[in-house]
CSV table of N, CA, C and O in Angstrom, one decimal:
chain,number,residue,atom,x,y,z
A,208,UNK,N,98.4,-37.6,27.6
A,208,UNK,CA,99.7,-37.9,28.2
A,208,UNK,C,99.6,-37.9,29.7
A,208,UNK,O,99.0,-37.0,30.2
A,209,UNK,N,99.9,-38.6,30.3
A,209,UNK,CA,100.3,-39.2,31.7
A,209,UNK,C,100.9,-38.3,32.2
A,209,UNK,O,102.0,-37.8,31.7
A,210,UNK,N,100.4,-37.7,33.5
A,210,UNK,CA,101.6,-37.1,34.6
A,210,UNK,C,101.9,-37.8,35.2
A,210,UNK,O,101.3,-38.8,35.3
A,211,UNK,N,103.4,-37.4,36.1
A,211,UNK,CA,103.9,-38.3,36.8
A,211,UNK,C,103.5,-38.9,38.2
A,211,UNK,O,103.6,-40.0,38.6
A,212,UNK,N,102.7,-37.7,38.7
A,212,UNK,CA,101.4,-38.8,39.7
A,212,UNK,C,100.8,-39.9,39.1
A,212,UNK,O,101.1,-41.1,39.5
A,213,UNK,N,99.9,-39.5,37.6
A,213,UNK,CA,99.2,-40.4,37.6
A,213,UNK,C,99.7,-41.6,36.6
A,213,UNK,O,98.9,-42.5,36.2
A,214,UNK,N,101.7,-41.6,36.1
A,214,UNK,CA,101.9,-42.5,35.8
A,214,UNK,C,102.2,-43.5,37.4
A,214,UNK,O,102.1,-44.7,37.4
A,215,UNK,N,102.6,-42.8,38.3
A,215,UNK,CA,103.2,-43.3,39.3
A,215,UNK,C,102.2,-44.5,40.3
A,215,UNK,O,102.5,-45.5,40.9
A,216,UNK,N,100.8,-43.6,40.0
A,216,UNK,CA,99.6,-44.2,40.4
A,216,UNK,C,99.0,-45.2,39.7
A,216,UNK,O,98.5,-46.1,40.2
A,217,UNK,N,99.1,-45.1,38.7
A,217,UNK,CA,99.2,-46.1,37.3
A,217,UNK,C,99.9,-47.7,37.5
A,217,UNK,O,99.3,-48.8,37.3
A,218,UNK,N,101.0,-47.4,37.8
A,218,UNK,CA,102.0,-48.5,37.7
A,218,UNK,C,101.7,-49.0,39.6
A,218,UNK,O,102.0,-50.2,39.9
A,219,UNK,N,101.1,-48.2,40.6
A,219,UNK,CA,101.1,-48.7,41.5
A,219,UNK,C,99.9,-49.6,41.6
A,219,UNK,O,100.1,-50.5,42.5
A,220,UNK,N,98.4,-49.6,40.8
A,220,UNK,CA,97.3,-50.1,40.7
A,220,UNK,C,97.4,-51.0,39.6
A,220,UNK,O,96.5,-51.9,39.5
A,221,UNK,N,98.5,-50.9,38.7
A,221,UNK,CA,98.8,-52.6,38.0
A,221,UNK,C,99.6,-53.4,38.7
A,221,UNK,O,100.0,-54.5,38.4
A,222,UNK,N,99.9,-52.7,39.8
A,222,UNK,CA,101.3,-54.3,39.9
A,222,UNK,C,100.4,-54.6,41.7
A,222,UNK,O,101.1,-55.3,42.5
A,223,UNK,N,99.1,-54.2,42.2
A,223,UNK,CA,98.2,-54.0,43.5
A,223,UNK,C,97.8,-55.8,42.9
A,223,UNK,O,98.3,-56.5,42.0
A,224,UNK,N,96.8,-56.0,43.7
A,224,UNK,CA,95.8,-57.1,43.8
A,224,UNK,C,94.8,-57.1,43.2
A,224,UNK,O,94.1,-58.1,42.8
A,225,UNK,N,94.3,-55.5,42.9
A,225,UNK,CA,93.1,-55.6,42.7
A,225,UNK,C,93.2,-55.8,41.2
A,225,UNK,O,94.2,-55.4,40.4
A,226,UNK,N,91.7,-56.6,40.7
A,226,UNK,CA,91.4,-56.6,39.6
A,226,UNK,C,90.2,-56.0,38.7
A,226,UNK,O,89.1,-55.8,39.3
A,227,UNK,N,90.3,-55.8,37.4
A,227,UNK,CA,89.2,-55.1,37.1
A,227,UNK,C,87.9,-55.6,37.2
A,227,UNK,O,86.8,-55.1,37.5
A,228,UNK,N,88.3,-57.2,36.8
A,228,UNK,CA,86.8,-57.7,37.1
A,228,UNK,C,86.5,-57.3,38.4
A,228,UNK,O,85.3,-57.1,38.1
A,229,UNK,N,86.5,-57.1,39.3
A,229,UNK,CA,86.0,-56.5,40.4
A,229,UNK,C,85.0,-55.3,40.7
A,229,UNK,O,84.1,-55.1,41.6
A,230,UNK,N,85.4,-54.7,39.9
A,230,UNK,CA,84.6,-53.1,39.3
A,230,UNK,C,85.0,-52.4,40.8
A,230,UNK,O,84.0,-52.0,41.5
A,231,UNK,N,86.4,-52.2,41.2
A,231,UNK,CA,86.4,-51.5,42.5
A,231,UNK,C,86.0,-49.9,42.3
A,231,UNK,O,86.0,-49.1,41.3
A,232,UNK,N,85.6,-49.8,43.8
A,232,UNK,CA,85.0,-48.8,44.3
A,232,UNK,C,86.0,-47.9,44.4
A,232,UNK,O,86.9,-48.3,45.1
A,233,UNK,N,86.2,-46.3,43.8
A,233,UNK,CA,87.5,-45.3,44.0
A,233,UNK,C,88.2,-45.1,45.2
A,233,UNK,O,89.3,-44.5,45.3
A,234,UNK,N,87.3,-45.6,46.4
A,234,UNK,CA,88.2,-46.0,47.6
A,234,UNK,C,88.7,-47.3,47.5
A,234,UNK,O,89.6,-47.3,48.3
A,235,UNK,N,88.6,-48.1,47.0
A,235,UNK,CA,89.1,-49.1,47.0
A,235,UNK,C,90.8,-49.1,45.8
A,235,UNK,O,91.9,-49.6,46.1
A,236,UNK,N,90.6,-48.5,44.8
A,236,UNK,CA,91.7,-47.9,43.9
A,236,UNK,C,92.6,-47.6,45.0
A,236,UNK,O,93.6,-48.3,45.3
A,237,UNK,N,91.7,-45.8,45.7
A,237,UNK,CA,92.9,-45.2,46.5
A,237,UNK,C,93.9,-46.2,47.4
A,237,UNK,O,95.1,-46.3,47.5
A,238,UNK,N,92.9,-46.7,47.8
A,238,UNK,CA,93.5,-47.7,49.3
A,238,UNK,C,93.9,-48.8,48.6
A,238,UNK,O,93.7,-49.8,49.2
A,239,UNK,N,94.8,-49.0,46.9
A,239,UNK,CA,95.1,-50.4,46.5
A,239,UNK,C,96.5,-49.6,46.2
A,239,UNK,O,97.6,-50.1,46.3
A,240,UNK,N,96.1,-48.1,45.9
A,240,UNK,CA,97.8,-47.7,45.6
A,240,UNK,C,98.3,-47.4,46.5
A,240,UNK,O,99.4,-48.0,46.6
A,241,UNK,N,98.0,-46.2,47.7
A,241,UNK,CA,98.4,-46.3,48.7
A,241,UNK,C,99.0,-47.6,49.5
A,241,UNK,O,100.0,-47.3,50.2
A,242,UNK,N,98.4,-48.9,49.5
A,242,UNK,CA,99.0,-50.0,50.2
A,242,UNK,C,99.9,-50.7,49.5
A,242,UNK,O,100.5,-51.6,50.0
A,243,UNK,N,100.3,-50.3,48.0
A,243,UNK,CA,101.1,-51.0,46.8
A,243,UNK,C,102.6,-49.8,47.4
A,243,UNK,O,103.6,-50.1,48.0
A,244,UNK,N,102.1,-48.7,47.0
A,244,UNK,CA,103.4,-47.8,47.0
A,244,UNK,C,104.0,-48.0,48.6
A,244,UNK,O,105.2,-48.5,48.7
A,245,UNK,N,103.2,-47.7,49.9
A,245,UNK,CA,103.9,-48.5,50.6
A,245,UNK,C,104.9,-49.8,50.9
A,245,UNK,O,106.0,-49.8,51.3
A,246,UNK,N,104.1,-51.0,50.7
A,246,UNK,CA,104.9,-52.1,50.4
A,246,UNK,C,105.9,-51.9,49.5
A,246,UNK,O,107.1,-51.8,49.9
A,247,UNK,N,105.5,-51.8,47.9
A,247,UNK,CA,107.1,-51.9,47.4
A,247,UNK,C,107.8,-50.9,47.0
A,247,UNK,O,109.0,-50.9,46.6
A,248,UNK,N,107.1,-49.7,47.2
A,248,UNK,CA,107.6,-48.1,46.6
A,248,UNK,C,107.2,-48.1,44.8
A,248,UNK,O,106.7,-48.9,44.0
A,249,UNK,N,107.8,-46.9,44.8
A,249,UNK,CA,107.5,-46.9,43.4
A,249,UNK,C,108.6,-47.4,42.5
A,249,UNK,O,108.1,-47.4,41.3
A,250,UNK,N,109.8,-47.9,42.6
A,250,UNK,CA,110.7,-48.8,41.8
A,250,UNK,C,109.9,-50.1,41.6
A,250,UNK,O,109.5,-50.7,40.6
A,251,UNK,N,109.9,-50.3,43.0
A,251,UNK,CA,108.9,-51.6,42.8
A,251,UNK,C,108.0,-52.1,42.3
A,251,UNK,O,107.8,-53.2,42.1
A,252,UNK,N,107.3,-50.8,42.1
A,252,UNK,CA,105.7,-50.5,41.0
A,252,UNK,C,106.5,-50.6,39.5
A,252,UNK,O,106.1,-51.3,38.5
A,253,UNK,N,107.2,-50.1,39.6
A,253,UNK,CA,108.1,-49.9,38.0
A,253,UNK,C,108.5,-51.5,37.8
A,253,UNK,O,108.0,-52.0,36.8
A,254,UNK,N,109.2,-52.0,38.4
A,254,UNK,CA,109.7,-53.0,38.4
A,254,UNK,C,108.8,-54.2,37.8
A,254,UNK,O,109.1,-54.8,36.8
A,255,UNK,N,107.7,-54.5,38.6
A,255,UNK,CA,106.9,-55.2,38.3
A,255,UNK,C,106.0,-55.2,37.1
A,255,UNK,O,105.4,-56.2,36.7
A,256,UNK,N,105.9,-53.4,36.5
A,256,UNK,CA,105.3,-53.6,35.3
A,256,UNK,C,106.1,-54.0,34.3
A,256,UNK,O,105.9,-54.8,33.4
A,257,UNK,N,107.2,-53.3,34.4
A,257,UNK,CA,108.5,-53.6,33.5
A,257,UNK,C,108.3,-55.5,33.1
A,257,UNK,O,108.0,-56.1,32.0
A,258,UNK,N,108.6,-56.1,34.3
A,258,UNK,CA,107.9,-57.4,34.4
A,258,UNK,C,107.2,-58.2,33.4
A,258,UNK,O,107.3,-59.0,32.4
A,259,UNK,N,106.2,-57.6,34.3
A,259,UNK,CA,104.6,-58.2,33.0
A,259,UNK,C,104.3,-57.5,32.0
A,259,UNK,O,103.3,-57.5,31.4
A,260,UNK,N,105.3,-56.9,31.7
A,260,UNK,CA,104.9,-56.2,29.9
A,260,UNK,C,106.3,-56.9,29.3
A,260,UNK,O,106.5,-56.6,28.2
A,261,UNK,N,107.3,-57.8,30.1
A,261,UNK,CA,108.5,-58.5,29.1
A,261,UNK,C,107.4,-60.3,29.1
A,261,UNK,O,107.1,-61.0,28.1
A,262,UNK,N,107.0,-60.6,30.3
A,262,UNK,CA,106.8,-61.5,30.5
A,262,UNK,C,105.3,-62.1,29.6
A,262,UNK,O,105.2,-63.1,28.9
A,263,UNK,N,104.5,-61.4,29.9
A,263,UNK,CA,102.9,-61.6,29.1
A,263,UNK,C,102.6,-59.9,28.9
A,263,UNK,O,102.0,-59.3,29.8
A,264,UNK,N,103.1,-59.4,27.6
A,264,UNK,CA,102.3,-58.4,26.7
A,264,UNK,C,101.4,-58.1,26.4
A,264,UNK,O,100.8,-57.0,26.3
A,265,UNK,N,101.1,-59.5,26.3
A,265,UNK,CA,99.3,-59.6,25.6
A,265,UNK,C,98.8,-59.3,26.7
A,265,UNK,O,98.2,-58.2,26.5
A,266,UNK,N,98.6,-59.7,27.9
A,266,UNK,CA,97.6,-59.3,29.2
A,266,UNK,C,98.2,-57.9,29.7
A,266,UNK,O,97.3,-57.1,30.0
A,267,UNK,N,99.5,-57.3,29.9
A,267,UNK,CA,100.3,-56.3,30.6
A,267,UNK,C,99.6,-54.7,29.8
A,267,UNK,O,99.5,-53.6,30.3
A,268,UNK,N,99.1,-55.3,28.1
A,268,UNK,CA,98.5,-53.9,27.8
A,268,UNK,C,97.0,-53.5,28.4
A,268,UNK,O,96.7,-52.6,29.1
A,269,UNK,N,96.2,-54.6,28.0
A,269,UNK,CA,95.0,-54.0,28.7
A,269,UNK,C,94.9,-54.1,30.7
A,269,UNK,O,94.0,-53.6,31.3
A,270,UNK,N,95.9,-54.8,31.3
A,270,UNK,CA,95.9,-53.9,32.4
A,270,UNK,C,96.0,-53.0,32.4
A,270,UNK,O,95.2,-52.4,33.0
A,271,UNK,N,97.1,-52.3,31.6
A,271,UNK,CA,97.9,-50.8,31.9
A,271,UNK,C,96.9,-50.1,31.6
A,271,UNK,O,96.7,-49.0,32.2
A,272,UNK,N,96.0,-50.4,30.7
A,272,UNK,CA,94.7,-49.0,30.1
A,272,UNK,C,94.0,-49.2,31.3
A,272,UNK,O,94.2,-48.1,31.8
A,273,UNK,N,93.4,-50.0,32.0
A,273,UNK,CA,92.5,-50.0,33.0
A,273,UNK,C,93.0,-49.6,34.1
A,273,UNK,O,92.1,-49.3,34.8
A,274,UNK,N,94.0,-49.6,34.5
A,274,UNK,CA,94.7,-49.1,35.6
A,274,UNK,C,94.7,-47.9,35.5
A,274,UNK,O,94.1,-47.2,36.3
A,275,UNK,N,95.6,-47.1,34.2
A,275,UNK,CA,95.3,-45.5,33.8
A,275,UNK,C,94.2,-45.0,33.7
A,275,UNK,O,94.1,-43.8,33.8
A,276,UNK,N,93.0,-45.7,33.4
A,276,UNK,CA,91.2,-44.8,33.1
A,276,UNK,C,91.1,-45.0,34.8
A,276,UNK,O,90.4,-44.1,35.2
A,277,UNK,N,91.4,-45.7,35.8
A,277,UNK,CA,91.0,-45.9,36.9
A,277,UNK,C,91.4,-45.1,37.5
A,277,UNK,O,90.5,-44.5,38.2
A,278,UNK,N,92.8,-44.6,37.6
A,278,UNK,CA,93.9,-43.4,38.0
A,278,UNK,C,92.9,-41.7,37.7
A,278,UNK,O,92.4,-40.9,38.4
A,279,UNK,N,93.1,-41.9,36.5
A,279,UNK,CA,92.1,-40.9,35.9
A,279,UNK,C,91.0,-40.6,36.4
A,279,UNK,O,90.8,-39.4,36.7
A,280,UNK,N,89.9,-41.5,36.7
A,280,UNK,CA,88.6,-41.4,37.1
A,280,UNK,C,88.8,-41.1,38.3
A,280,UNK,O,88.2,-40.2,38.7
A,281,UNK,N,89.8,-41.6,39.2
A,281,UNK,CA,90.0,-41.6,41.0
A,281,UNK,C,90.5,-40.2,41.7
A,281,UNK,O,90.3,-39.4,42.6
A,282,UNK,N,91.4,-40.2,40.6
A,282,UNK,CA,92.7,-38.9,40.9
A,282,UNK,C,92.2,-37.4,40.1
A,282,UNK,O,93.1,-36.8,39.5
A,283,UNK,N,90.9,-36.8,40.1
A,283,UNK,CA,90.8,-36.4,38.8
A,283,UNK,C,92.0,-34.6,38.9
A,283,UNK,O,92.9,-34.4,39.7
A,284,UNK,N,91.6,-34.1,38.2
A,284,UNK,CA,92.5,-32.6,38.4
A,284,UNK,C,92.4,-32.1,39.4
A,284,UNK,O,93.1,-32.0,40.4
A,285,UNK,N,91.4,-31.8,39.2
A,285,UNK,CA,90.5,-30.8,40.0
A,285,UNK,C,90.5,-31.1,41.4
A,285,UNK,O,89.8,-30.3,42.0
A,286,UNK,N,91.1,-32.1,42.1
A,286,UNK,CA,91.4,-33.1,43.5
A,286,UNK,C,92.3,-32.1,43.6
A,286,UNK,O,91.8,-31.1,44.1
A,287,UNK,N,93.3,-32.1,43.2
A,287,UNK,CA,94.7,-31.4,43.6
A,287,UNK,C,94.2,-29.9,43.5
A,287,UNK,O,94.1,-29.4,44.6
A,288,UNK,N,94.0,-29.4,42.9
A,288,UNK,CA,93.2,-27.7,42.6
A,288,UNK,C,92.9,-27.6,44.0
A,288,UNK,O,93.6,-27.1,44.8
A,289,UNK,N,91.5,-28.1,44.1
A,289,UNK,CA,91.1,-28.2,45.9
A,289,UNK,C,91.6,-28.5,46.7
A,289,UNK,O,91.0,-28.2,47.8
A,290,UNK,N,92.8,-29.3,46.8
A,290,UNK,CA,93.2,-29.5,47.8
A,290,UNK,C,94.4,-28.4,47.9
A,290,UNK,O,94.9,-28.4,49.1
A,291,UNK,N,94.9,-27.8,47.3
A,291,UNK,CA,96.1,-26.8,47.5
A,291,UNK,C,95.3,-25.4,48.3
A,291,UNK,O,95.6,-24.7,49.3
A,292,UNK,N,94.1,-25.5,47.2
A,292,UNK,CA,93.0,-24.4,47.9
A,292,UNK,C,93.0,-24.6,49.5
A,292,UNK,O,93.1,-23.6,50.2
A,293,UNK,N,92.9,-25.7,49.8
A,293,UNK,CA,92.2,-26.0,51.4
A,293,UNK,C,93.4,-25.4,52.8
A,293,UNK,O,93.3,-25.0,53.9
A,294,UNK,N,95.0,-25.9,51.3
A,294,UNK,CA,95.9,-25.7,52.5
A,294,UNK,C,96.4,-24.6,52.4
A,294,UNK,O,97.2,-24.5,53.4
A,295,UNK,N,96.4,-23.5,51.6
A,295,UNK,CA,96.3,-22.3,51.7
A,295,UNK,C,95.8,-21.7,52.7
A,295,UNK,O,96.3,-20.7,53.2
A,296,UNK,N,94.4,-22.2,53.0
A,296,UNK,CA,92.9,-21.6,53.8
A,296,UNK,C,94.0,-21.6,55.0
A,296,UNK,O,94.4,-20.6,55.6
A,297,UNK,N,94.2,-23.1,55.1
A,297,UNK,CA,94.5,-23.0,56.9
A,297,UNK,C,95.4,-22.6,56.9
A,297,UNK,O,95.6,-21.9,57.8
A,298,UNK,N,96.6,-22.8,56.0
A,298,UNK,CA,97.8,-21.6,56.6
A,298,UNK,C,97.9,-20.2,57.3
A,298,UNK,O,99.0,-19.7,57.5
């Protein structure tokens, strides 16, 4: 089951430029949702899958898996774990 980061990140790396044929690099993910959620926000991310999963199905499901294993590989748990750690430290 999807959390809401990583549906949020999900929908922001399907409706990006990038493509899987690409085999992007996990900086390249970060910096596709990061520049997606900026531009259209996350409605907009919504919006657009909403979109391509009325418009072409057949292509809208195997983006959404590869977008979510990418989210998953990029974002893993354990990112957020350490990073709460870090801002504890410096507080």
């Amino acid at each position: 089951m999807a959390t809401s980061f990583e549906a949020v990140r999900a929908e922001a790396l399907f409706a990006s430029d990038l493509q899987s044929s690409q085999c992007p690099a996990r900086g390249e993910i970060r910096g596709a949702v990061a520049a997606t959620l900026r531009r259209i926000g996350v409605q907009g991310c919504a919006a657009r899958v909403a979109s391509e999963f009325g418009d072409h199905p057949e292509t809208a499901v195997a983006r959404m898996v590869w977008a979510l294993t990418q989210v998953r590989a990029t974002y893993r748990a354990g990112d957020a774990k350490r990073l709460r750690a870090l801002r504890s430290i410096a507080a």
